[in-house]
Amino acid sequence: MKRFKKAMLMPWTNKVNYTQIVQQVAPANLLAYWIMGEASGTTALDSSGNGRMGAYTGVTLGNAGIGDGRTSAGFDGATSFNNIFSASLAAAFNGSEGTVTSWARVSGSAVWTSGVAHRIVVFQVDANNQVQLRRGSTNNTLQWVYNAGGTTESVTLGSLSTLNWMFLAWTWSASADQCKAYYKDDVTPFAQVGVTQTGLGIWAGTPAATTTQIGSLNTTPAQVWNGTLAHAAVWNTPLTSAQIATLAVVP
């Protein structure tokens, strides 16, 4: 009876938080997971358990988060970046099979109409082999990009103006010959964006030290995100739509 009463008085004790949701989706394939919710410091902790830390430069910590009780990292559109490169991550990253996800928020409406590109997440070997989530140079757009062996697959979502948090996901699979983009914001329900991309090229190489980044194209800051980012993660397998849908919801 006492145990029953205690459970009734504290029903929240078994609630799963957002971080646990990410960690429980294909955990054996989760390569790295940067919450970017640190209160201070220059280290972006890897919450996958694999020890693949990032390093902040010019990033403002402690910004409002996605509603999960954690904060987010602020990028100034000019000099900020989170360098997530490590030899371990580069070796584990699978350019032929994978998923990358992130939450992103712009700092203001002018970001959508500036005509300037801003990077969210970049895994790039060279100009011919790269995975990117980005705000395109065309106004009011986001882009999902997969380039393997010089063959580019991309999806563009337009007519965007939200100032609230956005969830993005991008999967790629050479074995299935397809890439899929997913999106959700405060008014747009979770869904696949555009059509499934096919005709993938052959990925070659491992992500480079200067172009494996969150919030910038390069360690020499370029096309820097202007706003806040949180909960970026990468897997070495294409997650299913159902798995990604769970990542798009903050409990």
PDB file of N, CA and C in Angstrom, residues 141-190:
ATOM      1  N   THR A 141      13.933  29.899 -47.307  1.00  0.00           N
ATOM      2  CA  THR A 141      14.080  28.477 -47.623  1.00  0.00           C
ATOM      3  C   THR A 141      15.009  27.763 -46.657  1.00  0.00           C
ATOM      4  N   LEU A 142      14.793  26.458 -46.535  1.00  0.00           N
ATOM      5  CA  LEU A 142      15.738  25.535 -45.922  1.00  0.00           C
ATOM      6  C   LEU A 142      16.105  24.499 -46.970  1.00  0.00           C
ATOM      7  N   GLN A 143      17.320  23.940 -46.834  1.00  0.00           N
ATOM      8  CA  GLN A 143      17.772  22.924 -47.786  1.00  0.00           C
ATOM      9  C   GLN A 143      18.399  21.735 -47.064  1.00  0.00           C
ATOM     10  N   TRP A 144      18.126  20.560 -47.590  1.00  0.00           N
ATOM     11  CA  TRP A 144      18.748  19.312 -47.174  1.00  0.00           C
ATOM     12  C   TRP A 144      19.615  18.869 -48.349  1.00  0.00           C
ATOM     13  N   VAL A 145      20.907  18.641 -48.127  1.00  0.00           N
ATOM     14  CA  VAL A 145      21.830  18.367 -49.232  1.00  0.00           C
ATOM     15  C   VAL A 145      22.630  17.098 -48.961  1.00  0.00           C
ATOM     16  N   TYR A 146      22.695  16.226 -49.965  1.00  0.00           N
ATOM     17  CA  TYR A 146      23.555  15.046 -49.933  1.00  0.00           C
ATOM     18  C   TYR A 146      24.302  14.986 -51.255  1.00  0.00           C
ATOM     19  N   ASN A 147      25.621  15.048 -51.194  1.00  0.00           N
ATOM     20  CA  ASN A 147      26.455  14.999 -52.389  1.00  0.00           C
ATOM     21  C   ASN A 147      27.438  13.853 -52.211  1.00  0.00           C
ATOM     22  N   ALA A 148      27.388  12.873 -53.102  1.00  0.00           N
ATOM     23  CA  ALA A 148      28.292  11.725 -53.039  1.00  0.00           C
ATOM     24  C   ALA A 148      28.935  11.529 -54.406  1.00  0.00           C
ATOM     25  N   GLY A 149      30.248  11.578 -54.440  1.00  0.00           N
ATOM     26  CA  GLY A 149      30.953  11.392 -55.695  1.00  0.00           C
ATOM     27  C   GLY A 149      30.611  12.437 -56.739  1.00  0.00           C
ATOM     28  N   GLY A 150      30.202  13.613 -56.292  1.00  0.00           N
ATOM     29  CA  GLY A 150      29.862  14.689 -57.209  1.00  0.00           C
ATOM     30  C   GLY A 150      28.428  14.685 -57.686  1.00  0.00           C
ATOM     31  N   THR A 151      27.636  13.702 -57.249  1.00  0.00           N
ATOM     32  CA  THR A 151      26.215  13.651 -57.581  1.00  0.00           C
ATOM     33  C   THR A 151      25.416  14.220 -56.422  1.00  0.00           C
ATOM     34  N   THR A 152      24.689  15.296 -56.673  1.00  0.00           N
ATOM     35  CA  THR A 152      23.986  15.996 -55.604  1.00  0.00           C
ATOM     36  C   THR A 152      22.512  15.650 -55.579  1.00  0.00           C
ATOM     37  N   GLU A 153      22.033  15.304 -54.391  1.00  0.00           N
ATOM     38  CA  GLU A 153      20.607  15.147 -54.135  1.00  0.00           C
ATOM     39  C   GLU A 153      20.221  16.214 -53.118  1.00  0.00           C
ATOM     40  N   SER A 154      19.155  16.949 -53.366  1.00  0.00           N
ATOM     41  CA  SER A 154      18.769  17.997 -52.426  1.00  0.00           C
ATOM     42  C   SER A 154      17.258  18.174 -52.406  1.00  0.00           C
ATOM     43  N   VAL A 155      16.791  18.694 -51.288  1.00  0.00           N
ATOM     44  CA  VAL A 155      15.382  19.027 -51.111  1.00  0.00           C
ATOM     45  C   VAL A 155      15.327  20.441 -50.568  1.00  0.00           C
ATOM     46  N   THR A 156      14.425  21.259 -51.121  1.00  0.00           N
ATOM     47  CA  THR A 156      14.260  22.634 -50.669  1.00  0.00           C
ATOM     48  C   THR A 156      12.834  22.854 -50.186  1.00  0.00           C
ATOM     49  N   LEU A 157      12.713  23.485 -49.024  1.00  0.00           N
ATOM     50  CA  LEU A 157      11.411  23.857 -48.482  1.00  0.00           C
ATOM     51  C   LEU A 157      11.340  25.372 -48.447  1.00  0.00           C
ATOM     52  N   GLY A 158      10.314  25.943 -49.070  1.00  0.00           N
ATOM     53  CA  GLY A 158      10.196  27.388 -49.163  1.00  0.00           C
ATOM     54  C   GLY A 158       9.054  27.961 -48.346  1.00  0.00           C
ATOM     55  N   SER A 159       8.877  29.273 -48.489  1.00  0.00           N
ATOM     56  CA  SER A 159       7.794  30.020 -47.832  1.00  0.00           C
ATOM     57  C   SER A 159       7.877  29.957 -46.313  1.00  0.00           C
ATOM     58  N   LEU A 160       9.094  29.915 -45.792  1.00  0.00           N
ATOM     59  CA  LEU A 160       9.273  29.843 -44.348  1.00  0.00           C
ATOM     60  C   LEU A 160       9.449  31.232 -43.740  1.00  0.00           C
ATOM     61  N   SER A 161       8.870  31.418 -42.570  1.00  0.00           N
ATOM     62  CA  SER A 161       9.022  32.690 -41.861  1.00  0.00           C
ATOM     63  C   SER A 161       8.941  32.507 -40.346  1.00  0.00           C
ATOM     64  N   THR A 162       8.884  31.277 -39.882  1.00  0.00           N
ATOM     65  CA  THR A 162       8.716  31.028 -38.452  1.00  0.00           C
ATOM     66  C   THR A 162       9.883  31.566 -37.636  1.00  0.00           C
ATOM     67  N   LEU A 163       9.569  32.076 -36.465  1.00  0.00           N
ATOM     68  CA  LEU A 163      10.589  32.519 -35.520  1.00  0.00           C
ATOM     69  C   LEU A 163      10.682  31.556 -34.339  1.00  0.00           C
ATOM     70  N   ASN A 164       9.989  30.445 -34.450  1.00  0.00           N
ATOM     71  CA  ASN A 164       9.998  29.421 -33.409  1.00  0.00           C
ATOM     72  C   ASN A 164      10.905  28.257 -33.815  1.00  0.00           C
ATOM     73  N   TRP A 165      11.014  27.287 -32.947  1.00  0.00           N
ATOM     74  CA  TRP A 165      11.897  26.162 -33.197  1.00  0.00           C
ATOM     75  C   TRP A 165      11.423  25.305 -34.365  1.00  0.00           C
ATOM     76  N   MET A 166      12.396  24.852 -35.161  1.00  0.00           N
ATOM     77  CA  MET A 166      12.156  23.947 -36.286  1.00  0.00           C
ATOM     78  C   MET A 166      12.944  22.656 -36.049  1.00  0.00           C
ATOM     79  N   PHE A 167      12.349  21.539 -36.420  1.00  0.00           N
ATOM     80  CA  PHE A 167      13.032  20.251 -36.357  1.00  0.00           C
ATOM     81  C   PHE A 167      13.316  19.793 -37.785  1.00  0.00           C
ATOM     82  N   LEU A 168      14.565  19.396 -38.053  1.00  0.00           N
ATOM     83  CA  LEU A 168      14.957  18.912 -39.375  1.00  0.00           C
ATOM     84  C   LEU A 168      15.633  17.562 -39.248  1.00  0.00           C
ATOM     85  N   ALA A 169      15.382  16.692 -40.218  1.00  0.00           N
ATOM     86  CA  ALA A 169      16.053  15.400 -40.288  1.00  0.00           C
ATOM     87  C   ALA A 169      16.327  15.054 -41.742  1.00  0.00           C
ATOM     88  N   TRP A 170      17.409  14.332 -41.969  1.00  0.00           N
ATOM     89  CA  TRP A 170      17.838  13.982 -43.334  1.00  0.00           C
ATOM     90  C   TRP A 170      18.427  12.585 -43.282  1.00  0.00           C
ATOM     91  N   THR A 171      17.892  11.673 -44.071  1.00  0.00           N
ATOM     92  CA  THR A 171      18.408  10.306 -44.123  1.00  0.00           C
ATOM     93  C   THR A 171      18.956  10.010 -45.509  1.00  0.00           C
ATOM     94  N   TRP A 172      19.971   9.162 -45.559  1.00  0.00           N
ATOM     95  CA  TRP A 172      20.542   8.760 -46.846  1.00  0.00           C
ATOM     96  C   TRP A 172      20.892   7.273 -46.788  1.00  0.00           C
ATOM     97  N   SER A 173      20.701   6.601 -47.904  1.00  0.00           N
ATOM     98  CA  SER A 173      20.982   5.169 -47.970  1.00  0.00           C
ATOM     99  C   SER A 173      21.374   4.789 -49.392  1.00  0.00           C
ATOM    100  N   ALA A 174      22.642   4.433 -49.569  1.00  0.00           N
ATOM    101  CA  ALA A 174      23.102   3.990 -50.879  1.00  0.00           C
ATOM    102  C   ALA A 174      22.493   2.643 -51.225  1.00  0.00           C
ATOM    103  N   SER A 175      22.334   1.766 -50.219  1.00  0.00           N
ATOM    104  CA  SER A 175      21.795   0.436 -50.484  1.00  0.00           C
ATOM    105  C   SER A 175      20.342   0.501 -50.942  1.00  0.00           C
ATOM    106  N   ALA A 176      19.575   1.450 -50.415  1.00  0.00           N
ATOM    107  CA  ALA A 176      18.178   1.628 -50.830  1.00  0.00           C
ATOM    108  C   ALA A 176      18.051   2.654 -51.954  1.00  0.00           C
ATOM    109  N   ASP A 177      19.158   3.336 -52.288  1.00  0.00           N
ATOM    110  CA  ASP A 177      19.193   4.389 -53.289  1.00  0.00           C
ATOM    111  C   ASP A 177      18.139   5.453 -53.013  1.00  0.00           C
ATOM    112  N   GLN A 178      18.237   6.074 -51.821  1.00  0.00           N
ATOM    113  CA  GLN A 178      17.274   7.118 -51.508  1.00  0.00           C
ATOM    114  C   GLN A 178      17.756   8.044 -50.394  1.00  0.00           C
ATOM    115  N   CYS A 179      17.313   9.290 -50.493  1.00  0.00           N
ATOM    116  CA  CYS A 179      17.466  10.282 -49.436  1.00  0.00           C
ATOM    117  C   CYS A 179      16.081  10.818 -49.107  1.00  0.00           C
ATOM    118  N   LYS A 180      15.836  11.077 -47.812  1.00  0.00           N
ATOM    119  CA  LYS A 180      14.542  11.608 -47.395  1.00  0.00           C
ATOM    120  C   LYS A 180      14.758  12.760 -46.415  1.00  0.00           C
ATOM    121  N   ALA A 181      13.982  13.834 -46.618  1.00  0.00           N
ATOM    122  CA  ALA A 181      14.034  15.004 -45.741  1.00  0.00           C
ATOM    123  C   ALA A 181      12.749  15.078 -44.919  1.00  0.00           C
ATOM    124  N   TYR A 182      12.878  15.543 -43.662  1.00  0.00           N
ATOM    125  CA  TYR A 182      11.726  15.672 -42.767  1.00  0.00           C
ATOM    126  C   TYR A 182      11.787  17.021 -42.068  1.00  0.00           C
ATOM    127  N   TYR A 183      10.594  17.534 -41.716  1.00  0.00           N
ATOM    128  CA  TYR A 183      10.526  18.867 -41.108  1.00  0.00           C
ATOM    129  C   TYR A 183       9.297  18.981 -40.218  1.00  0.00           C
ATOM    130  N   LYS A 184       9.436  19.842 -39.182  1.00  0.00           N
ATOM    131  CA  LYS A 184       8.311  20.192 -38.324  1.00  0.00           C
ATOM    132  C   LYS A 184       8.618  21.537 -37.682  1.00  0.00           C
ATOM    133  N   ASP A 185       7.595  22.401 -37.545  1.00  0.00           N
ATOM    134  CA  ASP A 185       7.733  23.608 -36.748  1.00  0.00           C
ATOM    135  C   ASP A 185       6.464  23.818 -35.933  1.00  0.00           C
ATOM    136  N   ASP A 186       6.301  25.017 -35.388  1.00  0.00           N
ATOM    137  CA  ASP A 186       5.193  25.260 -34.464  1.00  0.00           C
ATOM    138  C   ASP A 186       3.821  25.157 -35.120  1.00  0.00           C
ATOM    139  N   VAL A 187       3.749  25.389 -36.431  1.00  0.00           N
ATOM    140  CA  VAL A 187       2.456  25.305 -37.115  1.00  0.00           C
ATOM    141  C   VAL A 187       2.425  24.221 -38.193  1.00  0.00           C
ATOM    142  N   THR A 188       3.587  23.729 -38.569  1.00  0.00           N
ATOM    143  CA  THR A 188       3.676  22.706 -39.607  1.00  0.00           C
ATOM    144  C   THR A 188       3.837  21.342 -38.977  1.00  0.00           C
ATOM    145  N   PRO A 189       2.914  20.413 -39.200  1.00  0.00           N
ATOM    146  CA  PRO A 189       3.030  19.087 -38.596  1.00  0.00           C
ATOM    147  C   PRO A 189       4.197  18.313 -39.187  1.00  0.00           C
ATOM    148  N   PHE A 190       4.686  17.363 -38.442  1.00  0.00           N
ATOM    149  CA  PHE A 190       5.794  16.537 -38.910  1.00  0.00           C
ATOM    150  C   PHE A 190       5.425  15.816 -40.203  1.00  0.00           C
TER     151      PHE A 190
END
